[in-house]
Coordinates of C-alpha atoms in Angstrom, one line a residue:
Chain V
M1 CA 6.6 10.6 3.0
P2 CA 6.8 6.9 2.4
I3 CA 3.5 5.5 1.2
V4 CA 3.1 1.8 1.9
T5 CA 0.2 -0.2 0.5
V6 CA -0.4 -3.8 1.8
K7 CA -2.7 -6.0 -0.1
L8 CA -3.9 -9.0 1.9
L9 CA -6.5 -11.7 1.6
E10 CA -9.4 -10.9 3.9
G11 CA -9.7 -12.8 7.1
R12 CA -7.2 -11.0 9.4
T13 CA -8.4 -9.8 12.8
D14 CA -8.4 -6.2 13.8
E15 CA -5.6 -6.9 16.2
Q16 CA -3.5 -8.3 13.4
K17 CA -4.1 -5.3 11.3
K18 CA -3.2 -2.9 14.1
A19 CA 0.0 -4.8 14.7
L20 CA 0.8 -4.9 11.0
V21 CA 0.6 -1.2 10.8
E22 CA 2.8 -0.6 13.8
K23 CA 5.5 -3.1 12.8
V24 CA 5.7 -2.1 9.2
T25 CA 5.9 1.6 10.2
E26 CA 8.7 0.7 12.6
A27 CA 10.5 -1.2 9.8
V28 CA 10.3 1.7 7.4
V29 CA 11.4 4.3 10.0
E30 CA 14.4 2.2 11.0
T31 CA 15.7 1.4 7.5
V32 CA 15.1 4.4 5.3
N33 CA 15.5 7.2 7.7
A34 CA 12.0 8.5 7.5
K35 CA 10.2 10.3 10.3
R36 CA 7.5 8.2 12.0
E37 CA 4.8 10.8 11.4
A38 CA 5.6 10.9 7.7
V39 CA 4.9 7.2 7.1
T40 CA 1.5 6.4 5.6
I41 CA 0.1 2.9 5.4
V42 CA -3.0 1.7 3.5
I43 CA -4.3 -1.9 3.9
E44 CA -6.3 -3.2 1.0
E45 CA -8.2 -6.5 1.5
M46 CA -8.7 -8.8 -1.3
S47 CA -11.6 -11.3 -1.3
K48 CA -10.9 -14.9 -2.2
N49 CA -12.7 -14.6 -5.5
H50 CA -10.6 -11.6 -6.5
Y51 CA -7.1 -13.0 -5.9
A52 CA -5.4 -15.6 -8.1
S53 CA -2.0 -17.2 -8.5
G54 CA -1.1 -19.5 -11.2
G55 CA -4.4 -18.8 -12.9
V56 CA -6.5 -20.2 -10.1
R57 CA -8.4 -17.9 -7.6
A58 CA -8.0 -18.5 -3.9
I59 CA -11.7 -19.4 -3.7
D60 CA -11.2 -22.1 -6.4
K61 CA -8.3 -23.9 -4.6
N62 CA -9.3 -26.7 -2.3
Chain E
M1 CA -5.3 9.1 -21.2
P2 CA -4.5 10.5 -17.8
I3 CA -5.6 8.0 -15.1
V4 CA -6.2 9.6 -11.7
T5 CA -6.7 7.6 -8.5
V6 CA -8.0 9.3 -5.4
K7 CA -7.7 7.4 -2.1
L8 CA -10.0 8.9 0.6
L9 CA -11.2 8.0 4.0
E10 CA -14.8 6.9 3.8
G11 CA -17.4 9.4 4.9
R12 CA -17.8 11.7 2.0
T13 CA -21.3 12.3 0.6
D14 CA -22.2 11.4 -2.9
E15 CA -22.4 15.1 -3.8
Q16 CA -18.8 15.6 -2.6
K17 CA -17.6 12.7 -4.7
K18 CA -19.4 14.1 -7.8
A19 CA -17.9 17.5 -7.3
L20 CA -14.5 15.9 -6.7
V21 CA -14.6 14.1 -10.0
E22 CA -15.7 17.3 -11.9
K23 CA -13.1 19.6 -10.4
V24 CA -10.2 17.2 -10.6
T25 CA -11.0 16.5 -14.2
E26 CA -11.1 20.2 -14.9
A27 CA -7.7 20.7 -13.1
V28 CA -6.1 18.0 -15.3
V29 CA -7.6 19.2 -18.5
E30 CA -6.4 22.8 -17.9
T31 CA -2.9 22.0 -16.9
V32 CA -1.6 19.1 -19.0
N33 CA -3.4 19.7 -22.2
A34 CA -5.5 16.5 -22.1
K35 CA -8.9 16.1 -23.7
R36 CA -11.7 16.0 -21.2
E37 CA -13.1 12.7 -22.5
A38 CA -9.7 11.1 -22.1
V39 CA -9.5 11.7 -18.3
T40 CA -10.3 8.7 -16.1
I41 CA -10.9 9.1 -12.4
V42 CA -11.2 6.3 -9.8
I43 CA -12.2 7.0 -6.2
E44 CA -11.0 4.4 -3.7
E45 CA -12.4 4.7 -0.2
M46 CA -10.3 3.6 2.8
S47 CA -12.0 2.5 6.0
K48 CA -10.7 4.0 9.2
N49 CA -9.2 0.6 10.3
H50 CA -7.2 0.4 7.0
Y51 CA -5.5 3.8 7.0
A52 CA -2.6 4.8 9.3
S53 CA -0.2 7.6 9.6
G54 CA 2.7 7.6 12.1
G55 CA 2.0 4.0 12.9
V56 CA -1.5 4.7 14.2
R57 CA -4.7 3.9 12.3
A58 CA -7.4 6.5 11.9
I59 CA -9.8 4.4 14.0
D60 CA -7.3 4.2 16.9
K61 CA -6.8 8.0 17.1
N62 CA -9.1 9.7 19.6
Chain Q
M1 CA -5.0 12.3 4.0
P2 CA -6.2 12.1 0.4
I3 CA -3.6 10.3 -1.7
V4 CA -3.9 11.2 -5.4
T5 CA -1.9 9.3 -8.1
V6 CA -1.9 10.8 -11.6
K7 CA -0.6 8.5 -14.4
L8 CA 0.4 10.5 -17.5
L9 CA 2.1 9.8 -20.8
E10 CA 5.6 11.3 -20.6
G11 CA 6.2 14.6 -22.4
R12 CA 4.8 17.2 -20.0
T13 CA 7.0 20.1 -19.1
D14 CA 8.0 20.8 -15.5
E15 CA 5.8 23.9 -15.5
Q16 CA 2.8 21.7 -16.5
K17 CA 3.5 19.3 -13.7
K18 CA 3.9 22.0 -11.1
A19 CA 0.5 23.5 -12.2
L20 CA -1.1 20.1 -12.3
V21 CA -0.1 19.5 -8.6
E22 CA -1.4 22.9 -7.5
K23 CA -4.7 22.7 -9.3
V24 CA -5.5 19.2 -8.4
T25 CA -4.7 19.9 -4.7
E26 CA -7.0 22.9 -4.9
A27 CA -9.8 20.7 -6.4
V28 CA -9.5 18.1 -3.7
V29 CA -9.4 20.7 -0.8
E30 CA -12.5 22.5 -2.2
T31 CA -14.6 19.5 -2.7
V32 CA -13.9 16.9 0.0
N33 CA -13.1 19.2 2.9
A34 CA -9.5 18.1 3.4
K35 CA -6.8 20.3 4.8
R36 CA -4.4 21.4 2.1
E37 CA -1.3 20.1 3.9
A38 CA -2.9 16.7 4.2
V39 CA -3.2 16.2 0.4
T40 CA -0.5 14.1 -1.2
I41 CA 0.0 13.9 -5.0
V42 CA 2.2 11.5 -6.9
I43 CA 2.8 11.8 -10.6
E44 CA 3.7 8.6 -12.5
E45 CA 4.9 9.0 -16.1
M46 CA 4.2 6.3 -18.6
S47 CA 6.4 5.9 -21.6
K48 CA 4.7 5.4 -25.0
N49 CA 5.7 1.8 -25.2
H50 CA 4.1 1.0 -21.8
Y51 CA 0.7 2.5 -22.3
A52 CA -2.0 1.0 -24.6
S53 CA -5.7 1.5 -25.3
G54 CA -7.7 -0.9 -27.5
G55 CA -4.8 -3.3 -27.6
V56 CA -2.4 -0.9 -29.3
R57 CA 0.4 0.9 -27.5
A58 CA 0.8 4.7 -27.9
I59 CA 4.1 4.1 -29.6
D60 CA 2.5 1.8 -32.2
K61 CA -0.2 4.3 -33.2
N62 CA 0.7 6.5 -36.2
Chain N
M1 CA 6.6 -12.7 -10.6
P2 CA 4.3 -10.6 -12.9
I3 CA 1.6 -8.9 -10.8
V4 CA -1.5 -8.0 -12.7
T5 CA -4.2 -5.7 -11.4
V6 CA -7.5 -5.5 -13.2
K7 CA -9.9 -2.7 -12.3
L8 CA -13.5 -3.3 -13.5
L9 CA -16.9 -1.8 -13.0
E10 CA -18.9 -4.1 -10.7
G11 CA -21.5 -6.3 -12.2
R12 CA -19.5 -9.2 -13.6
T13 CA -20.5 -12.7 -12.7
D14 CA -18.3 -15.1 -10.8
E15 CA -17.9 -17.2 -13.9
Q16 CA -16.7 -14.1 -15.8
K17 CA -14.1 -13.4 -13.1
K18 CA -12.9 -16.9 -13.1
A19 CA -12.5 -16.9 -16.9
L20 CA -10.8 -13.5 -16.8
V21 CA -8.2 -14.8 -14.4
E22 CA -7.5 -17.9 -16.4
K23 CA -7.3 -16.1 -19.8
V24 CA -5.2 -13.2 -18.6
T25 CA -2.7 -15.6 -16.9
E26 CA -2.5 -17.5 -20.1
A27 CA -1.8 -14.3 -22.0
V28 CA 1.0 -13.3 -19.7
V29 CA 2.6 -16.8 -19.6
E30 CA 2.6 -17.0 -23.4
T31 CA 4.0 -13.6 -24.1
V32 CA 6.6 -12.7 -21.5
N33 CA 8.0 -16.1 -20.7
A34 CA 6.8 -16.2 -17.1
K35 CA 6.1 -19.4 -15.3
R36 CA 2.4 -19.9 -14.7
E37 CA 2.7 -20.3 -11.0
A38 CA 4.5 -17.0 -10.8
V39 CA 1.7 -15.0 -12.2
T40 CA -0.5 -13.1 -9.6
I41 CA -3.8 -11.5 -10.5
V42 CA -5.9 -9.1 -8.4
I43 CA -9.3 -8.0 -9.5
E44 CA -10.5 -4.6 -8.1
E45 CA -14.1 -3.8 -8.6
M46 CA -15.2 -0.2 -8.9
S47 CA -18.7 0.9 -8.0
K48 CA -20.5 3.2 -10.5
N49 CA -20.3 6.2 -8.2
H50 CA -16.5 5.8 -7.9
Y51 CA -15.5 5.6 -11.6
A52 CA -15.6 8.6 -14.0
S53 CA -14.5 9.4 -17.5
G54 CA -14.7 12.8 -19.0
G55 CA -15.6 14.2 -15.6
V56 CA -18.9 12.3 -15.3
R57 CA -19.3 9.2 -13.1
A58 CA -20.8 6.0 -14.5
I59 CA -23.7 6.4 -12.2
D60 CA -24.5 9.9 -13.5
K61 CA -24.5 8.9 -17.2
N62 CA -28.0 8.0 -18.4
Chain C
M1 CA -13.3 0.8 -19.0
P2 CA -11.2 -2.0 -17.6
I3 CA -7.8 -0.6 -16.4
V4 CA -5.1 -3.3 -16.3
T5 CA -1.7 -2.8 -14.8
V6 CA 1.1 -5.3 -15.3
K7 CA 4.1 -5.1 -13.1
L8 CA 7.1 -7.0 -14.6
L9 CA 10.8 -7.4 -13.9
E10 CA 12.7 -5.4 -16.5
G11 CA 14.3 -7.3 -19.3
R12 CA 11.4 -8.0 -21.7
T13 CA 11.9 -7.0 -25.3
D14 CA 9.7 -4.5 -27.1
E15 CA 8.2 -7.4 -29.1
Q16 CA 7.2 -9.2 -25.9
K17 CA 5.6 -6.1 -24.5
K18 CA 3.6 -5.5 -27.7
A19 CA 2.4 -9.1 -27.7
L20 CA 1.6 -8.9 -24.0
V21 CA -0.6 -5.8 -24.6
E22 CA -2.4 -7.5 -27.5
K23 CA -3.1 -10.8 -25.8
V24 CA -4.1 -9.4 -22.4
T25 CA -6.5 -7.0 -24.2
E26 CA -8.0 -9.9 -26.1
A27 CA -8.4 -11.9 -22.8
V28 CA -10.2 -9.1 -21.1
V29 CA -12.5 -8.4 -24.1
E30 CA -13.4 -12.1 -24.4
T31 CA -14.2 -12.7 -20.8
V32 CA -15.8 -9.7 -19.3
N33 CA -17.7 -8.3 -22.2
A34 CA -15.8 -5.1 -22.5
K35 CA -15.4 -3.2 -25.8
R36 CA -11.8 -3.5 -27.1
E37 CA -11.3 0.3 -27.4
A38 CA -12.4 0.6 -23.7
V39 CA -9.5 -1.5 -22.4
T40 CA -6.5 0.4 -21.0
I41 CA -3.2 -1.4 -20.2
V42 CA -0.2 0.0 -18.4
I43 CA 3.1 -1.8 -18.1
E44 CA 5.2 -1.0 -15.1
E45 CA 8.8 -2.4 -15.1
M46 CA 10.5 -3.2 -11.8
S47 CA 14.2 -3.2 -11.6
K48 CA 15.9 -6.2 -9.9
N49 CA 16.8 -4.1 -6.8
H50 CA 13.2 -3.0 -6.3
Y51 CA 11.5 -6.3 -6.4
A52 CA 11.6 -9.0 -3.6
S53 CA 10.0 -12.2 -2.6
G54 CA 10.5 -13.9 0.7
G55 CA 12.5 -11.0 1.9
V56 CA 15.2 -11.2 -0.8
R57 CA 15.4 -8.9 -3.8
A58 CA 15.8 -10.4 -7.3
I59 CA 19.2 -8.8 -7.5
D60 CA 20.4 -10.5 -4.3
K61 CA 19.4 -14.0 -5.4
N62 CA 22.2 -15.9 -7.1
Chain L
M1 CA 0.3 -13.7 -0.8
P2 CA 0.6 -10.3 0.8
I3 CA 1.8 -7.8 -1.8
V4 CA 3.5 -4.7 -0.4
T5 CA 4.3 -1.6 -2.4
V6 CA 6.5 1.1 -0.9
K7 CA 6.7 4.5 -2.6
L8 CA 9.7 6.4 -1.5
L9 CA 11.5 9.6 -2.6
E10 CA 14.6 8.7 -4.5
G11 CA 17.9 9.0 -2.7
R12 CA 18.0 5.9 -0.6
T13 CA 21.2 3.7 -0.9
D14 CA 21.1 0.2 -2.0
E15 CA 21.9 -1.0 1.5
Q16 CA 18.9 0.9 2.8
K17 CA 16.6 -0.7 0.2
K18 CA 17.9 -4.1 1.0
A19 CA 17.3 -3.6 4.7
L20 CA 13.8 -2.1 4.0
V21 CA 12.8 -5.2 2.2
E22 CA 14.1 -7.5 4.9
K23 CA 12.5 -5.7 7.8
V24 CA 9.2 -5.1 6.2
T25 CA 8.9 -8.7 5.2
E26 CA 9.7 -9.7 8.8
A27 CA 7.0 -7.3 10.0
V28 CA 4.4 -8.8 7.7
V29 CA 5.3 -12.4 8.5
E30 CA 5.1 -11.8 12.3
T31 CA 1.9 -9.9 12.3
V32 CA -0.5 -11.5 9.8
N33 CA 0.6 -15.1 9.8
A34 CA 1.9 -15.2 6.2
K35 CA 4.6 -17.5 5.1
R36 CA 7.9 -15.7 4.4
E37 CA 8.2 -16.9 0.8
A38 CA 4.6 -15.7 0.1
V39 CA 5.5 -12.0 0.8
T40 CA 6.2 -9.8 -2.2
I41 CA 7.6 -6.3 -1.9
V42 CA 7.9 -3.7 -4.7
I43 CA 9.8 -0.5 -4.1
E44 CA 8.7 2.5 -6.3
E45 CA 10.9 5.5 -6.3
M46 CA 9.4 8.9 -6.8
S47 CA 11.5 11.8 -8.1
K48 CA 11.3 15.1 -6.3
N49 CA 9.4 16.7 -9.2
H50 CA 6.8 14.0 -9.1
Y51 CA 5.8 14.1 -5.4
A52 CA 3.9 16.8 -3.6
S53 CA 2.3 17.5 -0.3
G54 CA 0.1 20.5 0.4
G55 CA 0.2 21.4 -3.3
V56 CA 4.0 21.9 -3.4
R57 CA 6.4 19.4 -4.9
A58 CA 9.4 18.3 -3.0
I59 CA 11.6 19.9 -5.6
D60 CA 9.9 23.3 -5.1
K61 CA 10.4 23.3 -1.3
N62 CA 13.5 25.1 -0.2

């Protein structure tokens, strides 16, 4: 039943995403006593022109 | 005023999405006493490499 | 696999929420060819001081 | 620490998005006493076939 | 049509939230050419035990 | 920069939430090459009358 959403800047490889999903699922199962098959993970990629911190987008930083 | 977000694996036809939006709006109007024009629906498609259950992404299931 | 989030102003009865969940699930199953048991729905209530349209919160409208 | 998500119909220029991020960050810093560098903003574009109000998608309105 | 969600640590006054909603709406209207009445804002408060950065929750920082 | 949201049924202890945040941060840092201090995690608890799968809310399952 846990639903995990991970927002990331684009640019990760497929292998990194696969590992992310495995390790985060593991972390959730271990700590909150959820069944593995009940854990859902969604990755949402952000492009550099759509993510900002401090008022400056990633694409506008040097 | 109800804001509905529907996350779906990619692969639905445009006709399916149109019907989804109509039927979900109907369901919300009927049950929570909202005005039809006040119901907002957003569809968010997930690619198969970005959705996982049980630690395995949709793209990695055979 | 569809994950549906419904944001609503607080004030609905438990019966309304139960009906909402049933009807929206039905609408999703019918239209996008998902299995009933794969549909997840989350209701998120908004208080009137936390929801605004047109720059005015629900609590500040007369 | 504030995390702001802005969902918009696609079609805005890059200049508009840059200005959006700057002005919204400003608005948050001014009003809730957050440090500028602690404000995160994510823009999420919606395509016209994925956004509906009143049961009709933007793409289906004439 | 823009839908803005602002996640904040709890502890802001009602006046701050009212001002937040007004100023953020203004910022959106000015920059992306949306009609004022079409802008929706949702505030979501996070408690200090539910927000973490760098692996440490706000409540666990001294 | 990764922003992780974890939706969970209510009922976890504070110790479980603390461990969740630590382990999930670890998992993200390890797999996608993010700096620890750049990882943000938000826990969102769902009450049993606001979460459903297969059209039945957790509170209505026996």
